[in-house]
PDB file of C-alpha atoms in Angstrom:
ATOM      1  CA  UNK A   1       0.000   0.000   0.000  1.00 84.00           C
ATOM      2  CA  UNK A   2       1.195   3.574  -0.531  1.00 94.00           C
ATOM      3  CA  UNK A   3      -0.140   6.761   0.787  1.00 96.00           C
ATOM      4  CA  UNK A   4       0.117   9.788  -0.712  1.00 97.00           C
ATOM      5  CA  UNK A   5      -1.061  12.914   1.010  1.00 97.00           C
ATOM      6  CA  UNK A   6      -1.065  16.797   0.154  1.00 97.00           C
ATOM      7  CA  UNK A   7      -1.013  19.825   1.511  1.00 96.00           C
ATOM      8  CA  UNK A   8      -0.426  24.141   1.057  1.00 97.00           C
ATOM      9  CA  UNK A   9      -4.186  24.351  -0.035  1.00 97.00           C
ATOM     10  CA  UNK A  10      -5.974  27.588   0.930  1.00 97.00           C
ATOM     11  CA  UNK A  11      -7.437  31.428  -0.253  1.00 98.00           C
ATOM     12  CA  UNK A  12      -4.925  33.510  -1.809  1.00 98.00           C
ATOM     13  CA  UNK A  13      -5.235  36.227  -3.666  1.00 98.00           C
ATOM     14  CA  UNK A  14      -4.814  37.027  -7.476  1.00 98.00           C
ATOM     15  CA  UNK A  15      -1.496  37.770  -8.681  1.00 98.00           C
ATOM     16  CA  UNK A  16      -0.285  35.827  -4.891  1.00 98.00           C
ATOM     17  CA  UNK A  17       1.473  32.605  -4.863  1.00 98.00           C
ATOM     18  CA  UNK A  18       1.102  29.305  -3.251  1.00 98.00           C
ATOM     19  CA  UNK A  19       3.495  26.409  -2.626  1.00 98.00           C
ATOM     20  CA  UNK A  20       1.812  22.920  -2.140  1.00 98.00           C
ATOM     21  CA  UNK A  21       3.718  19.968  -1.441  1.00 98.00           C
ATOM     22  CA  UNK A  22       2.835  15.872  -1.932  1.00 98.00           C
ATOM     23  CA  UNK A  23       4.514  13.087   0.211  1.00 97.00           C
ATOM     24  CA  UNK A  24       4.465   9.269  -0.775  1.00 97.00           C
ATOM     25  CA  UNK A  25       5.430   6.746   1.693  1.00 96.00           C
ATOM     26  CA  UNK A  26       4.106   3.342   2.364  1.00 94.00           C
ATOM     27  CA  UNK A  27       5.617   0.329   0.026  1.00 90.00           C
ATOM     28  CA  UNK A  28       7.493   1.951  -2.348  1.00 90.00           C
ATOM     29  CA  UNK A  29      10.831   0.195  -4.073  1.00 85.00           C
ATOM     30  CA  UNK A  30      10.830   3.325  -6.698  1.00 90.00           C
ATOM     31  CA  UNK A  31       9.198   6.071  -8.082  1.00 93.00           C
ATOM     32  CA  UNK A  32       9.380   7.384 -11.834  1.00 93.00           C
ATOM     33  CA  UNK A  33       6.702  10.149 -12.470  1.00 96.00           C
ATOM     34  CA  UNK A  34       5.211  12.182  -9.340  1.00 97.00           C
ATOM     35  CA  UNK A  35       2.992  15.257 -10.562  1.00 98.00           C
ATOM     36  CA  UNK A  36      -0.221  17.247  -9.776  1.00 98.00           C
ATOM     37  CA  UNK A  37      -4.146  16.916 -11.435  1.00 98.00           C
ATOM     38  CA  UNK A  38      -6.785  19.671 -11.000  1.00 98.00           C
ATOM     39  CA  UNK A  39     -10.270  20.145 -10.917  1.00 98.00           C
ATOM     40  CA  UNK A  40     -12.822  23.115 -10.834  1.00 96.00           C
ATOM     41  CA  UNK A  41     -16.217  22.177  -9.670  1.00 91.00           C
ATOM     42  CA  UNK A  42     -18.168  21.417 -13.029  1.00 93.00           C
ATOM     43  CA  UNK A  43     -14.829  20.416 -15.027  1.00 95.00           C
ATOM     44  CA  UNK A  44     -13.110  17.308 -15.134  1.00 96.00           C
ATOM     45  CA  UNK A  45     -10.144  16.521 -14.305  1.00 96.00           C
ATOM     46  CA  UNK A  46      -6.952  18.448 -15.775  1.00 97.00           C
ATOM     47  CA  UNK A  47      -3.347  17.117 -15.954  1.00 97.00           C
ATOM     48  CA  UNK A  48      -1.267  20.320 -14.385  1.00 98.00           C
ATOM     49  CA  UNK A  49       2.365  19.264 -14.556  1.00 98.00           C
ATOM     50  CA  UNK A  50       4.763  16.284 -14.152  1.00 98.00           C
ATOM     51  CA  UNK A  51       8.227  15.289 -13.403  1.00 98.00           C
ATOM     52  CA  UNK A  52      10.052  12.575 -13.929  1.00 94.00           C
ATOM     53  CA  UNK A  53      13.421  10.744 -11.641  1.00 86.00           C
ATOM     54  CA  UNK A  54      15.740  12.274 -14.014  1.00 87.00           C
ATOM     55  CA  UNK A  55      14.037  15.926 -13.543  1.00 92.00           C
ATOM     56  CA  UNK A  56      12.618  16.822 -16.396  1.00 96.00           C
ATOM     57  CA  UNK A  57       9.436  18.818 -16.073  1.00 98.00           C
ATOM     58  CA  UNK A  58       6.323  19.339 -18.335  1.00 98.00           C
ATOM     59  CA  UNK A  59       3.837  21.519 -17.922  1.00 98.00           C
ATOM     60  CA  UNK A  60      -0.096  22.122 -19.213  1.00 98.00           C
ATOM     61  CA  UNK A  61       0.105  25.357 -21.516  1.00 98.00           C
ATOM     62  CA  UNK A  62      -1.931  27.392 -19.002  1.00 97.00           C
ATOM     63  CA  UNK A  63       0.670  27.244 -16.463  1.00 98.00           C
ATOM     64  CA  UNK A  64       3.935  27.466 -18.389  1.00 98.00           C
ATOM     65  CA  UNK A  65       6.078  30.409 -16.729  1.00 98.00           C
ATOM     66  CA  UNK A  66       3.851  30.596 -13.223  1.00 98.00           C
ATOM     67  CA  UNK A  67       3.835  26.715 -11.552  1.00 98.00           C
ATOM     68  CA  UNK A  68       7.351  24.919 -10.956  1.00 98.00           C
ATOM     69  CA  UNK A  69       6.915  21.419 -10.353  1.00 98.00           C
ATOM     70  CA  UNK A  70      10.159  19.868  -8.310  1.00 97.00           C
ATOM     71  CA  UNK A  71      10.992  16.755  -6.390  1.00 95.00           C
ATOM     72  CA  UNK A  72      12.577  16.148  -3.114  1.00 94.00           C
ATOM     73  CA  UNK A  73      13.705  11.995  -3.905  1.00 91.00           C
ATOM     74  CA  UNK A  74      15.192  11.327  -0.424  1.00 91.00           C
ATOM     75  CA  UNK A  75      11.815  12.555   1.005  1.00 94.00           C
ATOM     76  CA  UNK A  76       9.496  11.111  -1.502  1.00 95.00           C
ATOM     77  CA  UNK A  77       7.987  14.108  -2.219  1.00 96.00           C
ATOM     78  CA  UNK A  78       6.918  16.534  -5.043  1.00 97.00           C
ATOM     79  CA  UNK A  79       6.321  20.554  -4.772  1.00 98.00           C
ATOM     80  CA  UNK A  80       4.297  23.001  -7.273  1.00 98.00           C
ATOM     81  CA  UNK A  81       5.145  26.523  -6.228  1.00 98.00           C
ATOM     82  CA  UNK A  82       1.894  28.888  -7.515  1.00 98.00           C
ATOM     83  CA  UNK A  83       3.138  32.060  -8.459  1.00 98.00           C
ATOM     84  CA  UNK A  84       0.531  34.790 -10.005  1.00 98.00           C
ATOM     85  CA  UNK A  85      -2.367  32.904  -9.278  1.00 98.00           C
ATOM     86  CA  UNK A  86      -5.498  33.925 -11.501  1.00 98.00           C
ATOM     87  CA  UNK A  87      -8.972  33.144 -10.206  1.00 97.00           C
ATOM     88  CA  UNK A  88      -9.242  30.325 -12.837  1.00 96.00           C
ATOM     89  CA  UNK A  89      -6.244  28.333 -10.882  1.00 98.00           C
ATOM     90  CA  UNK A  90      -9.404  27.840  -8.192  1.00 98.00           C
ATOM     91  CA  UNK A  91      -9.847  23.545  -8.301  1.00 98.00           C
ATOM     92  CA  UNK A  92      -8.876  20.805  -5.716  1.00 98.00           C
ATOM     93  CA  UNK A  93      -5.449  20.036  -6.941  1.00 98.00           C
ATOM     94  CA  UNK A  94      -4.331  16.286  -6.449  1.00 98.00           C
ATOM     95  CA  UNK A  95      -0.494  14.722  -6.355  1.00 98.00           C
ATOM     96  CA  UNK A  96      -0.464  11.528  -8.066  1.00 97.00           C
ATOM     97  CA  UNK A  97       2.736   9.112  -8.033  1.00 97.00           C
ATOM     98  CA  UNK A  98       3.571   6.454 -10.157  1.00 95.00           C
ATOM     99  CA  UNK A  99       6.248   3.722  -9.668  1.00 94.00           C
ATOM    100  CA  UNK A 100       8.845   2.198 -11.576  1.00 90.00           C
ATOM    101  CA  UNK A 101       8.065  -0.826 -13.219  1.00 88.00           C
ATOM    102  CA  UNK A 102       9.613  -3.113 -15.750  1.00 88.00           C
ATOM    103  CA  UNK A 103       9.745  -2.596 -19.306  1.00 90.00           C
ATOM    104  CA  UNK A 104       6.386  -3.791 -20.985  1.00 90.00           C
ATOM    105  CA  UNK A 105       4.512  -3.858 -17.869  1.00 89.00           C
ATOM    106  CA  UNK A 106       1.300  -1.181 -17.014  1.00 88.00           C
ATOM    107  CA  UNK A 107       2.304   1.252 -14.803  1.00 87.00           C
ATOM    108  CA  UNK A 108       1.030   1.547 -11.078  1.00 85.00           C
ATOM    109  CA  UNK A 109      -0.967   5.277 -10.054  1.00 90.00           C
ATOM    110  CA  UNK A 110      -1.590   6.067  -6.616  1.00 96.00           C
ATOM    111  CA  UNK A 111      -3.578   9.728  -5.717  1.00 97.00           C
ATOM    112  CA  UNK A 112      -3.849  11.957  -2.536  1.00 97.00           C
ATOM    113  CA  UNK A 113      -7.184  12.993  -1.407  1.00 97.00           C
ATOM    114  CA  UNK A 114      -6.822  16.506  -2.704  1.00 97.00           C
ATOM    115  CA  UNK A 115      -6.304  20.260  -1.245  1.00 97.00           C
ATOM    116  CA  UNK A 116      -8.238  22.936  -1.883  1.00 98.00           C
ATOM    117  CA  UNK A 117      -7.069  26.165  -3.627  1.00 98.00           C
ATOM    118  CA  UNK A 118      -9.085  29.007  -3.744  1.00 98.00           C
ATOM    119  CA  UNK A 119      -7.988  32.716  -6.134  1.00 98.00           C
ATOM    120  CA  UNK A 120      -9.997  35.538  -4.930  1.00 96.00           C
ATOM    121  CA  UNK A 121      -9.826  39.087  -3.687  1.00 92.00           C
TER     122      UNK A 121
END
């Protein structure tokens, strides 16, 4: 089993910034791809960003130049840092983790239960 929990949700407002962080711990041998989902009430589910054990980052375009993603591998755990927030970054924003696996098999997701980011003045 492997947890995954988040937290750094809360009101800011527009033009602030917020930092959330995501820890994994539980039965992990080794993770690949740690990253961050979204999700406004009445939307589905967005991809945000990613990043991968080498460090290489990727980003959705709507984000490009305000979120950095980064990763803390001794601690399992994965930051987005929220800089000139806009009242459409309002969602639940979720950490997910994935583990390594071998070549050619499916790949393992696990999810935290979400924090809450609110934009408004």
């Amino acid at each position: 089993q492997v947890q995954v929990v988040e937290s750094g949700g809360g009101l800011v407002q527009p033009g602030g910034s917020l930092s959330l962080s995501c820890a994994a711990s539980g039965s992990i041998s080794s993770i690949d791809v740690m990253g961050w989902y979204r999700q406004a009430p009445g939307n589905e589910r967005e991809w945000v960003a990613r990043i991968i054990s080498g460090g290489i980052t990727v980003y959705v375009d709507s984000v490009k130049g305000r979120f950095t993603i980064s990763r803390d591998n001794a601690k399992n755990t994965v930051y987005l840092q929220k800089n000139s927030l806009k009242p459409e970054d309002t969602a639940v924003y979720y950490c997910y983790v994935r583990l390594r696996v071998a070549a050619g098999r499916p790949a393992t997701n696990y999810w935290g239960q979400g924090t809450q980011v609110t934009v408004s003045s």
